[in-house]
Amino acid sequence: MQTTYPVPARVSEGSRNIANNMAAYREVYSLAQSDPDRFWLAQTRERIAWRTKPTVGLEGGYATVAEQPFRWFSDGVLNVTESCLDRHLESHPDKTAILWEGDEPGDTRTLSYHELHEQVCRAANALRALGAQKGDRIIIYMGMVPEAAVAMLACARIGAIHSVVFGGFSADSLRDRINDCQSKIIITQDEGMRGGKTIALKSVTDDALEGTRSIEKVLVYRRTGCDLAWDESRDVWWHDAVDSADPAHEAEPMAAEDPLFILYTSGSTGTPKGVVHTCGGYITYTAFTHATVFDLRPDDVYACVADVGWITGHSYIVYGPLANGATSLMFESVPTYPDAGRYWDMIERHQVTIFYTAPTAIRALAARGDDFVSRYDRSSLRVLGTVGEPINPDAWRWYYDVVGEGRCTIVDTWWQTETGGICITPIAPTTETKPGSATLPLPGIVPIIVNEEGQPLFGPAQGRLCLAHPWPGQARTVWGDHPRYVSTYFETYKPFYFTGDGCRRDRDGYYWITGRVDDVLNVAGHRMGTAEFEAALVSIDAVAEAGVVGFPHAIKGQGVYAYVVMQAGHEPSEAMEQQLQDAVRKAIGAHAKIDRVQVVPGLPKTRSGKVMRRILRKVAEGQPEALGDISTLADPSVVEAIIAGAKT
Ligand code: WT7
């Protein structure tokens, strides 16, 4: 049974999207495929304010990526903040750029384009005065306050490369990132606020800085006014440095391929990678996708309730919406504070027209019942988006029927930190949707499904999702380790970019993303590596070995299942379990939690000593009957013990 959901008549009125109907979509798609340079040059010239307009499209490609990153628009010169700020001062200086909703309902602030421009200029001058220069790395470790966006844009304004670290990460994680990119300045705040609780950002920063040498200055925004440890030689109040700075600043001219930011993300193995996005391609792609996917209109109140610590916040709270001159809502709190009606309350109060969230939040809120939704007026809504993980059809229908009252387009947007922006998605209001499918690729995106041997599959098929051609928003490299970029993404299924996701394509050519096929976990939309969990667990003296896998979780999408082998002489206990939780919290952050722990006599290994993760996965998924071939195991009795003690 596969019902398609046609376009509601009301939402299609007034759309001037690139693809107003499916025939137009197919035409634009095939133009972009047959002449990508022409398509993207036209897009960037139309959407982006260049100092020197580019004349070249793509140079290089996947075949030569090992020698050199591919490039887009390489002869263009720009500063992305001129697209996001300066040019809007002529047409709509007083329009709200950032509409902030604080942790307490109704605690709001607005920054017009004029005010945001001024703040960014002041912050840019302040950063320069603190010694920041073009090309320097600056870490931003903040909560969801407008100043986080100001900080990002101020870095971009002076040509410094920002790296935002999500405020839930631990001191250890923050330290690793500081050291990896050799950041010179860190911008933080005294405390974050979330769901009525405070988050000690400055004191975690202080901890992280022990064991780093590169940081010269810590710029601290005051959010709560709590008492702080203060190092006069290093720490600077945002208010002292920024408020008194000159409100005019001449933006630094940047080459299209100069780095704009680094964002760390987890992979199958090793420590998180610093994914690098560059100025010209990234801003083009985020502006294009934000306007196209959501069918953006001039009076929209657009709300993406992600965190700027993740790519969604970069692309669809800050860069895309501001490049498009939109009003972008920034939300400091959580969906259940003070109760499960918070989103809908906020939508009513701010008359939100486009709302973008994650399936995990939809599932959690659906479980609280419809009353929390129906008590608020949602008639302003037109487009409802989801991102971060596969959305199950039940959650999709609840979003469509209950939240959207059957009037809104649902856009299930598939993309990744590495893709910079949305790749596979319905285009509102045009694409007919199917609950649970991300539907069709955007123009410029060429999906290929391959089998495990890497052979492309045609027509309806199931396999691994690759993309065949570069687009402007694609990450160019891994900071300081280009070979790692090449081996992670381009060597598994040559000559394609491998996404790490499994995928099905149906008869209509619609894509259904089934989730990661590698050792990356997606827990409540948070991407984490199993290897990071395992490293944290084996750092405990009592733990000899650990194997961590995901299992299906009704709300979080995936839960974390840890198999632990104890050192001789140590017994499992409650205190021991707490020690495991503390270890992952310390190594990764507050968002990392183990849902199930199983103490096992050993891990299932092949005779050559390789852990057979497939077995761990199947048992955690509750499918011990589907283990497949286990004849290569060194010690089959281990598997019996694992099955016998499985936690469900
Ligand atoms: C992974 C990327 C993209 C911003 C947030 C996550 C999963 C993302 C969808 C979707 C099914 C999805 C994939 C992907 N994912 N969107 N609409 N349907 N899966 O970015 O942290 O880099 O994670 O999130 O598994 O590979 P990220």
XYZ file of C-alpha atoms and ligand atoms in Angstrom:
675
model
C 0.000 0.000 0.000
C 1.533 3.256 -1.111
C -0.721 6.248 -1.098
C 0.680 9.362 -2.661
C -0.289 12.673 -1.174
C -1.205 15.207 -3.861
C -0.378 18.865 -3.555
C -3.011 20.684 -1.466
C -4.539 23.418 -3.635
C -4.068 26.175 -1.069
C -0.328 25.747 -0.705
C 0.356 25.935 -4.425
C -1.233 29.361 -4.800
C 1.376 32.045 -5.137
C 4.384 29.789 -5.535
C 7.077 31.078 -7.853
C 9.356 28.155 -7.270
C 11.812 26.960 -9.959
C 9.579 23.972 -10.418
C 5.892 24.787 -10.212
C 4.864 21.467 -11.603
C 6.464 18.090 -12.161
C 7.117 18.705 -15.838
C 9.065 21.832 -14.902
C 10.980 19.899 -12.254
C 11.973 17.246 -14.789
C 13.047 19.876 -17.256
C 15.186 21.775 -14.738
C 16.614 18.493 -13.478
C 17.684 17.377 -16.914
C 19.161 20.796 -17.752
C 21.240 20.652 -14.572
C 22.361 17.145 -15.413
C 23.306 17.818 -19.025
C 25.089 21.109 -18.332
C 25.857 21.475 -14.622
C 28.271 24.365 -15.122
C 25.683 26.414 -16.899
C 22.994 25.578 -14.363
C 25.105 26.429 -11.304
C 26.685 29.544 -12.784
C 23.188 30.834 -13.517
C 22.058 29.968 -9.978
C 24.995 31.637 -8.292
C 24.800 34.781 -10.420
C 21.119 35.120 -9.639
C 21.287 34.368 -5.928
C 24.677 35.532 -4.650
C 26.350 38.948 -4.392
C 29.817 38.453 -5.850
C 32.536 41.094 -5.889
C 33.871 39.407 -9.017
C 31.365 37.130 -10.701
C 32.722 33.684 -11.515
C 33.011 32.533 -15.101
C 34.014 28.912 -14.470
C 31.860 26.175 -12.979
C 33.407 22.897 -11.897
C 37.108 22.104 -12.151
C 38.348 18.646 -11.269
C 35.992 15.935 -10.071
C 35.771 12.615 -8.253
C 38.209 10.914 -10.628
C 40.998 13.316 -9.692
C 39.988 14.087 -6.091
C 42.974 12.201 -4.678
C 45.332 14.623 -6.388
C 43.365 17.756 -5.668
C 39.975 18.828 -4.309
C 37.436 19.728 -6.991
C 36.552 23.415 -7.238
C 33.526 25.495 -8.114
C 33.500 29.097 -9.357
C 37.242 29.362 -8.718
C 37.733 32.757 -10.384
C 34.964 34.390 -8.333
C 35.594 36.724 -5.398
C 33.072 37.350 -2.629
C 32.433 37.628 1.050
C 29.422 35.527 2.006
C 28.305 38.047 4.623
C 27.647 40.597 1.875
C 25.069 38.171 0.475
C 23.668 37.521 3.939
C 23.642 41.104 5.197
C 24.862 44.127 3.217
C 22.704 43.708 0.144
C 19.536 43.416 2.243
C 20.203 46.848 3.741
C 19.042 48.463 0.525
C 15.856 46.480 -0.012
C 14.692 45.629 3.530
C 16.884 46.954 6.358
C 14.090 46.788 8.927
C 12.894 43.296 8.152
C 13.547 40.876 10.997
C 16.557 38.743 10.185
C 16.736 36.774 13.429
C 13.704 36.160 15.567
C 14.926 34.630 18.797
C 12.779 32.624 21.167
C 14.578 32.052 24.456
C 14.295 29.180 26.839
C 11.308 30.710 28.649
C 8.233 30.933 26.406
C 7.723 34.471 25.187
C 11.255 35.603 26.055
C 11.979 36.913 22.586
C 14.417 39.210 20.819
C 14.480 40.393 17.248
C 17.386 41.599 15.170
C 16.568 43.406 11.937
C 18.905 43.079 8.971
C 20.226 46.516 9.831
C 20.879 45.548 13.450
C 22.384 42.188 12.563
C 24.726 43.839 10.068
C 25.838 46.301 12.695
C 26.412 43.584 15.299
C 28.392 41.480 12.852
C 30.545 44.454 11.886
C 31.241 45.262 15.532
C 32.095 41.633 16.285
C 34.323 41.477 13.199
C 36.228 44.546 14.387
C 36.455 43.094 17.891
C 37.882 39.822 16.574
C 40.440 41.723 14.516
C 41.408 43.705 17.612
C 41.928 40.431 19.472
C 44.398 39.396 16.789
C 42.268 37.276 14.465
C 43.302 37.207 10.839
C 42.112 35.759 7.578
C 42.592 31.995 7.589
C 42.772 31.687 11.408
C 40.537 29.085 12.995
C 38.044 30.249 15.611
C 36.005 27.818 17.695
C 32.474 28.804 18.672
C 31.163 26.907 21.703
C 27.831 28.490 22.509
C 24.173 27.831 23.053
C 21.341 29.056 20.851
C 21.668 32.793 21.317
C 21.660 35.282 18.397
C 25.284 36.054 19.239
C 26.222 32.554 18.049
C 25.044 33.542 14.561
C 26.723 36.939 14.951
C 29.965 35.152 15.863
C 29.783 32.860 12.826
C 29.126 35.751 10.468
C 31.822 37.906 12.086
C 34.361 35.141 11.425
C 33.200 34.894 7.827
C 33.383 38.677 7.528
C 37.102 38.772 8.389
C 37.897 35.563 6.512
C 38.543 33.514 9.653
C 37.392 29.895 9.526
C 34.816 29.115 12.199
C 34.306 25.749 13.741
C 31.146 25.555 15.812
C 31.192 22.877 18.497
C 27.741 21.858 19.737
C 27.236 23.015 23.344
C 26.518 19.460 24.521
C 30.037 18.246 23.751
C 32.361 17.511 26.662
C 35.640 19.203 27.523
C 37.515 16.234 26.021
C 35.682 16.579 22.705
C 36.151 20.330 22.669
C 39.875 19.956 23.416
C 40.323 17.472 20.550
C 38.693 19.895 18.122
C 40.724 22.862 19.350
C 43.905 20.865 18.903
C 42.955 19.414 15.554
C 42.327 22.784 13.921
C 44.770 24.748 16.118
C 42.182 27.341 16.940
C 43.522 30.697 18.118
C 40.358 32.147 19.639
C 37.329 30.523 21.205
C 34.003 32.267 21.533
C 31.757 30.949 24.292
C 29.237 32.156 26.863
C 29.025 32.002 30.627
C 26.207 29.476 30.583
C 23.699 28.080 28.149
C 19.996 27.713 28.966
C 17.993 24.695 27.862
C 14.760 23.375 29.237
C 15.090 25.373 32.466
C 18.594 24.042 33.111
C 21.920 25.775 32.791
C 24.872 24.443 30.805
C 28.290 25.443 32.073
C 29.901 26.456 28.782
C 32.682 28.691 30.114
C 33.815 26.267 32.801
C 33.858 23.373 30.306
C 35.924 25.630 28.053
C 38.349 26.261 30.915
C 38.730 22.490 31.368
C 39.191 21.937 27.663
C 41.937 24.522 27.483
C 44.124 22.492 29.826
C 46.048 20.470 27.338
C 45.855 22.937 24.482
C 48.397 25.539 23.449
C 46.913 27.348 20.474
C 44.206 29.430 22.170
C 45.203 33.033 22.846
C 41.839 34.598 23.696
C 38.491 33.453 25.057
C 35.623 35.773 24.170
C 32.718 35.279 26.579
C 29.110 36.309 25.958
C 27.114 36.849 29.166
C 23.815 34.970 29.070
C 22.962 34.192 32.698
C 25.372 36.353 34.701
C 26.600 33.468 36.860
C 29.894 33.620 38.749
C 32.877 32.533 36.691
C 36.539 31.771 37.042
C 38.304 34.472 35.045
C 41.789 34.653 33.567
C 42.537 38.356 32.980
C 45.296 37.619 30.508
C 43.115 35.442 28.317
C 39.389 35.996 28.927
C 37.500 38.919 27.381
C 33.851 39.863 27.852
C 31.905 40.002 24.584
C 30.156 43.126 25.880
C 33.411 44.953 26.489
C 34.973 43.982 23.180
C 31.980 44.037 20.838
C 29.656 46.749 22.140
C 32.345 49.404 21.944
C 33.701 48.330 18.556
C 33.175 50.300 15.349
C 29.804 49.427 13.706
C 31.314 49.670 10.216
C 33.524 46.998 8.731
C 34.770 46.434 5.200
C 34.355 42.716 4.488
C 37.438 40.720 3.561
C 37.413 39.682 -0.112
C 37.627 35.892 -0.340
C 38.343 33.506 -3.182
C 35.400 31.228 -3.892
C 37.372 28.212 -2.699
C 38.707 29.739 0.521
C 37.409 27.740 3.495
C 34.314 29.176 5.173
C 34.082 26.754 8.068
C 35.103 23.424 9.528
C 32.491 21.231 11.158
C 33.508 18.057 12.960
C 31.447 14.967 12.302
C 31.654 11.319 13.303
C 32.548 8.482 10.979
C 32.954 4.725 11.130
C 36.428 4.794 12.564
C 38.747 7.048 14.486
C 38.106 10.506 15.840
C 35.621 12.938 14.261
C 36.680 14.509 10.979
C 36.831 18.252 10.332
C 34.677 18.560 7.238
C 35.633 21.678 5.268
C 33.123 23.815 3.355
C 34.209 26.667 1.111
C 32.726 30.112 0.544
C 31.309 30.373 -2.978
C 29.880 26.905 -3.482
C 28.413 26.540 -0.011
C 26.568 29.851 0.004
C 25.222 29.197 -3.490
C 23.962 25.776 -2.555
C 22.384 26.736 0.765
C 20.650 29.760 -0.786
C 19.377 27.700 -3.723
C 18.124 24.778 -1.648
C 16.573 26.891 1.092
C 14.549 28.923 -1.392
C 13.635 25.932 -3.556
C 12.799 23.151 -1.117
C 10.698 25.279 1.231
C 9.141 27.420 -1.515
C 10.322 30.500 0.337
C 8.173 33.635 -0.026
C 8.964 37.201 1.062
C 6.658 37.282 4.098
C 7.549 33.885 5.461
C 8.404 33.368 9.097
C 10.763 30.468 8.803
C 11.653 28.311 11.824
C 14.310 25.633 11.862
C 14.541 24.324 15.427
C 17.944 22.686 15.083
C 21.090 23.808 16.893
C 23.802 25.850 15.186
C 26.249 23.230 16.467
C 25.133 20.912 13.655
C 25.149 21.402 9.902
C 21.376 21.952 9.850
C 21.851 25.065 11.940
C 24.674 26.339 9.733
C 22.851 25.840 6.450
C 19.214 26.397 7.400
C 19.207 28.741 10.376
C 22.089 30.987 9.400
C 23.544 30.922 5.895
C 20.693 29.826 3.600
C 17.893 31.896 5.179
C 20.021 35.023 5.585
C 21.356 34.800 2.024
C 17.699 34.704 0.982
C 16.782 37.697 3.120
C 14.352 35.630 5.167
C 13.185 35.937 8.750
C 14.873 33.047 10.549
C 13.728 31.927 13.974
C 16.331 30.735 16.476
C 15.065 28.545 19.289
C 17.005 28.192 22.525
C 14.860 25.629 24.291
C 13.664 22.045 23.836
C 10.336 20.771 22.410
C 9.057 19.612 25.795
C 9.716 22.727 27.862
C 7.640 23.761 29.692
C 5.435 21.103 28.082
C 4.942 19.188 24.834
C 3.013 22.103 23.317
C 6.046 24.372 23.045
C 6.565 24.200 19.272
C 2.905 24.799 18.488
C 2.643 27.603 21.015
C 5.631 29.243 19.372
C 4.190 28.722 15.904
C 0.979 30.451 16.955
C 2.714 33.372 18.663
C 5.148 34.045 15.815
C 2.820 33.062 12.968
C 5.404 30.622 11.633
C 4.821 29.615 8.009
C 7.638 27.096 7.472
C 8.678 24.741 10.251
C 11.663 22.373 10.099
C 12.444 19.736 12.738
C 13.663 16.144 13.227
C 11.677 12.879 13.185
C 12.797 12.083 16.732
C 11.017 15.209 18.000
C 7.901 14.367 15.995
C 7.787 10.849 17.445
C 8.341 12.090 20.982
C 5.581 14.706 20.645
C 3.145 12.366 18.896
C 3.507 10.035 21.885
C 2.220 12.833 24.171
C -1.092 12.982 22.348
C -2.851 15.409 20.021
C -4.192 17.780 22.677
C -0.899 19.593 23.022
C -1.102 20.392 19.318
C -4.766 21.192 18.873
C -4.839 23.771 21.652
C -2.794 26.116 19.428
C -3.638 27.747 16.115
C -1.398 26.417 13.340
C -3.208 28.022 10.432
C -0.108 30.071 9.511
C 1.821 26.913 8.567
C 2.383 26.076 4.906
C 5.455 23.817 4.735
C 6.638 21.245 7.296
C 10.137 19.820 7.002
C 12.028 16.955 8.594
C 15.704 16.090 8.618
C 18.295 13.938 10.307
C 17.017 10.382 10.102
C 14.490 8.279 8.298
C 10.929 9.235 9.212
C 8.610 6.296 9.758
C 5.272 6.550 7.920
C 3.266 6.783 11.171
C 5.208 9.808 12.354
C 4.978 11.309 8.874
C 1.161 10.950 8.855
C 0.857 12.449 12.323
C 2.897 15.451 11.191
C 0.776 15.764 8.050
C -2.668 15.123 9.545
C -2.435 16.455 13.088
C 0.172 19.204 12.957
C -0.479 20.305 9.379
C -4.204 19.512 9.347
C -3.716 18.056 5.868
C -2.998 21.538 4.467
C 0.783 21.579 4.431
C 3.458 20.069 2.250
C 5.788 17.709 4.100
C 9.380 17.882 2.923
C 11.459 14.944 4.171
C 14.925 16.261 3.384
C 17.850 13.864 3.072
C 21.369 15.234 3.343
C 24.532 15.143 5.452
C 27.186 17.343 7.034
C 29.312 16.499 4.005
C 26.691 17.476 1.435
C 26.394 21.034 2.826
C 22.718 21.205 1.970
C 19.626 19.203 1.120
C 20.064 16.674 -1.730
C 17.052 14.368 -1.929
C 13.708 15.897 -1.017
C 10.294 16.927 -2.189
C 10.129 20.472 -3.556
C 7.251 22.369 -1.941
C 4.530 22.555 -3.078
C 5.207 20.625 -6.262
C 6.342 17.092 -5.507
C 3.741 14.485 -4.677
C 4.860 12.927 -1.436
C 4.792 9.413 0.000
C 5.016 8.990 3.770
C 8.553 7.832 4.588
C 10.174 8.685 1.270
C 12.601 11.561 0.702
C 11.224 11.371 -2.869
C 13.447 12.813 -5.623
C 16.887 14.380 -6.092
C 17.251 18.136 -6.448
C 18.621 19.453 -9.744
C 22.377 18.882 -9.806
C 22.224 15.798 -7.582
C 22.750 12.459 -9.324
C 21.978 9.517 -7.015
C 23.270 6.053 -7.875
C 22.333 2.908 -5.990
C 25.075 0.287 -6.003
C 25.209 -3.268 -4.697
C 27.855 -4.363 -2.207
C 30.283 -4.961 -5.053
C 29.804 -1.401 -6.242
C 27.857 -2.185 -9.395
C 25.214 0.416 -10.222
C 21.651 -0.877 -10.097
C 18.995 0.505 -12.388
C 15.243 0.907 -11.983
C 13.612 -0.209 -8.762
C 16.484 -1.381 -6.548
C 17.854 -1.644 -3.035
C 21.466 -1.059 -2.118
C 23.874 1.651 -1.045
C 23.431 5.273 -1.852
C 26.145 7.036 -3.825
C 26.164 10.348 -5.643
C 27.772 10.534 -9.046
C 28.587 14.173 -9.707
C 29.903 17.055 -7.531
C 27.610 19.973 -6.687
C 28.711 23.350 -5.300
C 27.770 22.656 -1.664
C 29.752 19.450 -1.312
C 32.556 19.361 1.288
C 35.979 19.750 -0.308
C 38.295 18.032 2.141
C 38.941 16.982 5.727
C 40.866 19.607 7.654
C 44.548 18.692 7.663
C 43.962 15.244 6.178
C 42.957 15.172 2.543
C 43.876 11.453 2.185
C 41.299 10.666 4.866
C 38.648 12.551 2.907
C 39.525 10.567 -0.205
C 39.591 7.183 1.512
C 36.405 7.785 3.497
C 34.193 8.937 0.677
C 35.709 8.074 -2.679
C 37.453 4.734 -2.438
C 34.643 2.366 -1.473
C 32.544 2.662 -4.614
C 34.729 4.314 -7.218
C 34.107 6.582 -9.057
C 31.224 7.707 -6.856
C 30.853 9.611 -3.583
C 29.659 7.068 -0.994
C 27.173 8.460 1.514
C 27.286 5.635 4.083
C 23.509 5.205 3.753
C 21.390 2.312 2.562
C 18.602 3.140 0.161
C 15.743 1.790 -1.921
C 14.365 3.210 -5.156
C 10.773 2.385 -6.051
C 8.980 2.155 -9.385
C 8.346 5.892 -9.481
C 12.045 6.593 -8.997
C 11.383 7.707 -5.411
C 14.180 7.230 -2.865
C 13.637 5.655 0.553
C 16.659 6.078 2.823
C 16.969 3.110 5.166
C 19.737 4.398 7.451
C 23.487 4.021 7.835
C 25.161 0.878 6.593
C 28.476 1.746 8.258
C 29.441 2.013 11.925
C 27.891 5.435 12.390
C 25.063 5.762 14.927
C 22.160 8.139 14.550
C 20.613 8.566 17.975
C 17.812 11.121 18.160
C 19.312 12.753 15.077
C 22.751 12.969 16.715
C 25.519 11.431 14.685
C 28.078 9.499 16.718
C 30.681 6.865 15.931
C 30.592 3.419 17.509
C 34.395 3.637 17.642
C 34.154 6.736 19.845
C 31.935 4.877 22.324
C 34.245 1.861 22.306
C 37.326 3.987 22.930
C 35.582 5.622 25.903
C 34.580 2.263 27.396
C 37.969 0.573 27.111
C 39.559 3.554 28.831
C 38.029 2.170 32.049
C 40.410 -0.159 33.903
C 37.757 -2.803 34.537
C 36.850 -3.046 30.838
C 38.941 -5.331 28.644
C 37.031 -4.958 25.388
C 33.857 -3.306 24.145
C 31.684 -3.576 21.049
C 29.012 -0.921 20.463
C 26.192 -1.090 17.925
C 22.828 0.543 17.319
C 19.397 -1.030 17.703
C 15.952 0.219 16.633
C 14.451 2.599 19.203
C 10.834 3.761 19.011
C 11.513 7.424 19.788
C 15.215 7.994 19.208
C 15.373 6.066 15.953
C 18.414 4.223 17.219
C 19.538 3.309 20.698
C 23.060 2.436 21.819
C 23.831 -1.183 22.742
C 27.168 -1.896 24.429
C 28.743 -5.343 24.768
C 31.381 -5.227 27.436
C 34.080 -7.759 28.292
C 35.324 -7.277 31.862
C 38.926 -7.660 32.960
C 39.546 -10.746 35.075
C 38.615 -10.103 38.695
C 35.962 -7.445 37.943
C 32.262 -8.129 38.331
C 29.358 -6.299 36.705
C 27.485 -4.020 39.116
C 25.284 -0.948 39.093
C 28.247 1.187 40.028
C 30.052 -0.314 37.066
C 27.212 0.663 34.702
C 27.330 4.195 36.035
C 31.054 4.228 35.360
C 30.374 3.279 31.744
C 27.851 6.120 31.356
C 30.245 8.580 32.963
C 33.022 7.510 30.613
C 31.026 8.149 27.428
C 29.677 11.388 28.817
C 33.198 12.547 29.549
C 34.629 11.422 26.227
C 31.775 12.568 23.982
C 29.221 14.708 25.772
C 25.851 14.935 27.473
C 24.049 13.692 24.353
C 25.920 10.348 24.445
C 24.201 7.656 26.506
C 24.227 3.885 26.504
C 20.730 2.390 26.488
C 21.627 -1.249 27.053
C 24.710 -2.882 28.505
C 25.450 -6.578 28.196
C 28.459 -8.076 29.900
C 29.790 -10.881 27.712
C 32.602 -13.421 28.099
C 34.177 -12.309 24.823
C 33.410 -10.588 21.527
C 32.698 -12.736 18.472
C 35.888 -12.682 16.446
C 37.140 -14.333 13.329
C 40.236 -16.482 13.552
C 42.227 -13.493 12.380
C 40.912 -11.476 15.338
C 38.418 -9.189 13.585
C 35.229 -8.501 15.554
C 32.183 -9.746 13.618
C 30.035 -6.684 14.169
C 27.206 -8.154 12.128
C 26.596 -10.654 14.924
C 26.571 -7.915 17.563
C 24.112 -5.932 15.453
C 21.721 -8.806 14.807
C 21.554 -9.794 18.480
C 20.998 -6.163 19.533
C 18.253 -5.877 16.918
C 16.577 -8.931 18.463
C 17.201 -11.145 15.439
C 19.594 -13.809 16.716
C 18.093 -16.254 14.216
C 19.433 -14.177 11.332
C 23.139 -14.362 12.133
C 24.084 -15.853 8.772
C 27.377 -17.636 8.286
C 29.318 -17.875 11.544
C 31.664 -20.645 10.474
C 34.685 -18.339 10.459
C 34.333 -17.607 14.192
C 37.287 -18.421 16.394
C 35.076 -19.438 19.349
C 31.401 -20.156 18.539
C 30.522 -20.561 22.238
C 30.871 -16.799 22.622
C 27.871 -16.355 20.329
C 25.724 -18.692 22.423
C 26.543 -16.687 25.531
C 25.767 -13.434 23.730
C 22.398 -14.700 22.540
C 21.547 -16.147 25.943
C 22.272 -12.884 27.753
C 20.823 -10.477 25.176
C 19.074 -7.415 26.638
C 15.782 -6.594 24.975
C 22.983 11.252 8.180
C 23.773 12.518 8.143
C 21.533 16.517 7.315
C 21.563 17.281 8.530
C 21.407 16.510 9.791
C 22.169 15.230 9.842
C 20.742 10.637 8.101
C 19.645 12.768 7.351
C 17.768 12.034 6.549
C 16.486 11.779 5.981
C 16.877 9.487 6.282
C 18.531 10.930 6.980
C 21.511 9.820 7.090
C 22.725 10.681 6.818
N 19.695 11.430 7.484
N 18.492 13.143 6.802
N 15.688 12.768 5.564
N 16.098 10.490 5.862
N 18.085 9.666 6.838
O 23.469 15.376 9.319
O 24.791 14.501 11.235
O 25.788 14.622 8.928
O 24.001 12.949 9.473
O 21.703 11.494 8.729
O 21.875 8.603 7.654
O 23.824 9.955 6.328
P 24.593 14.398 9.777
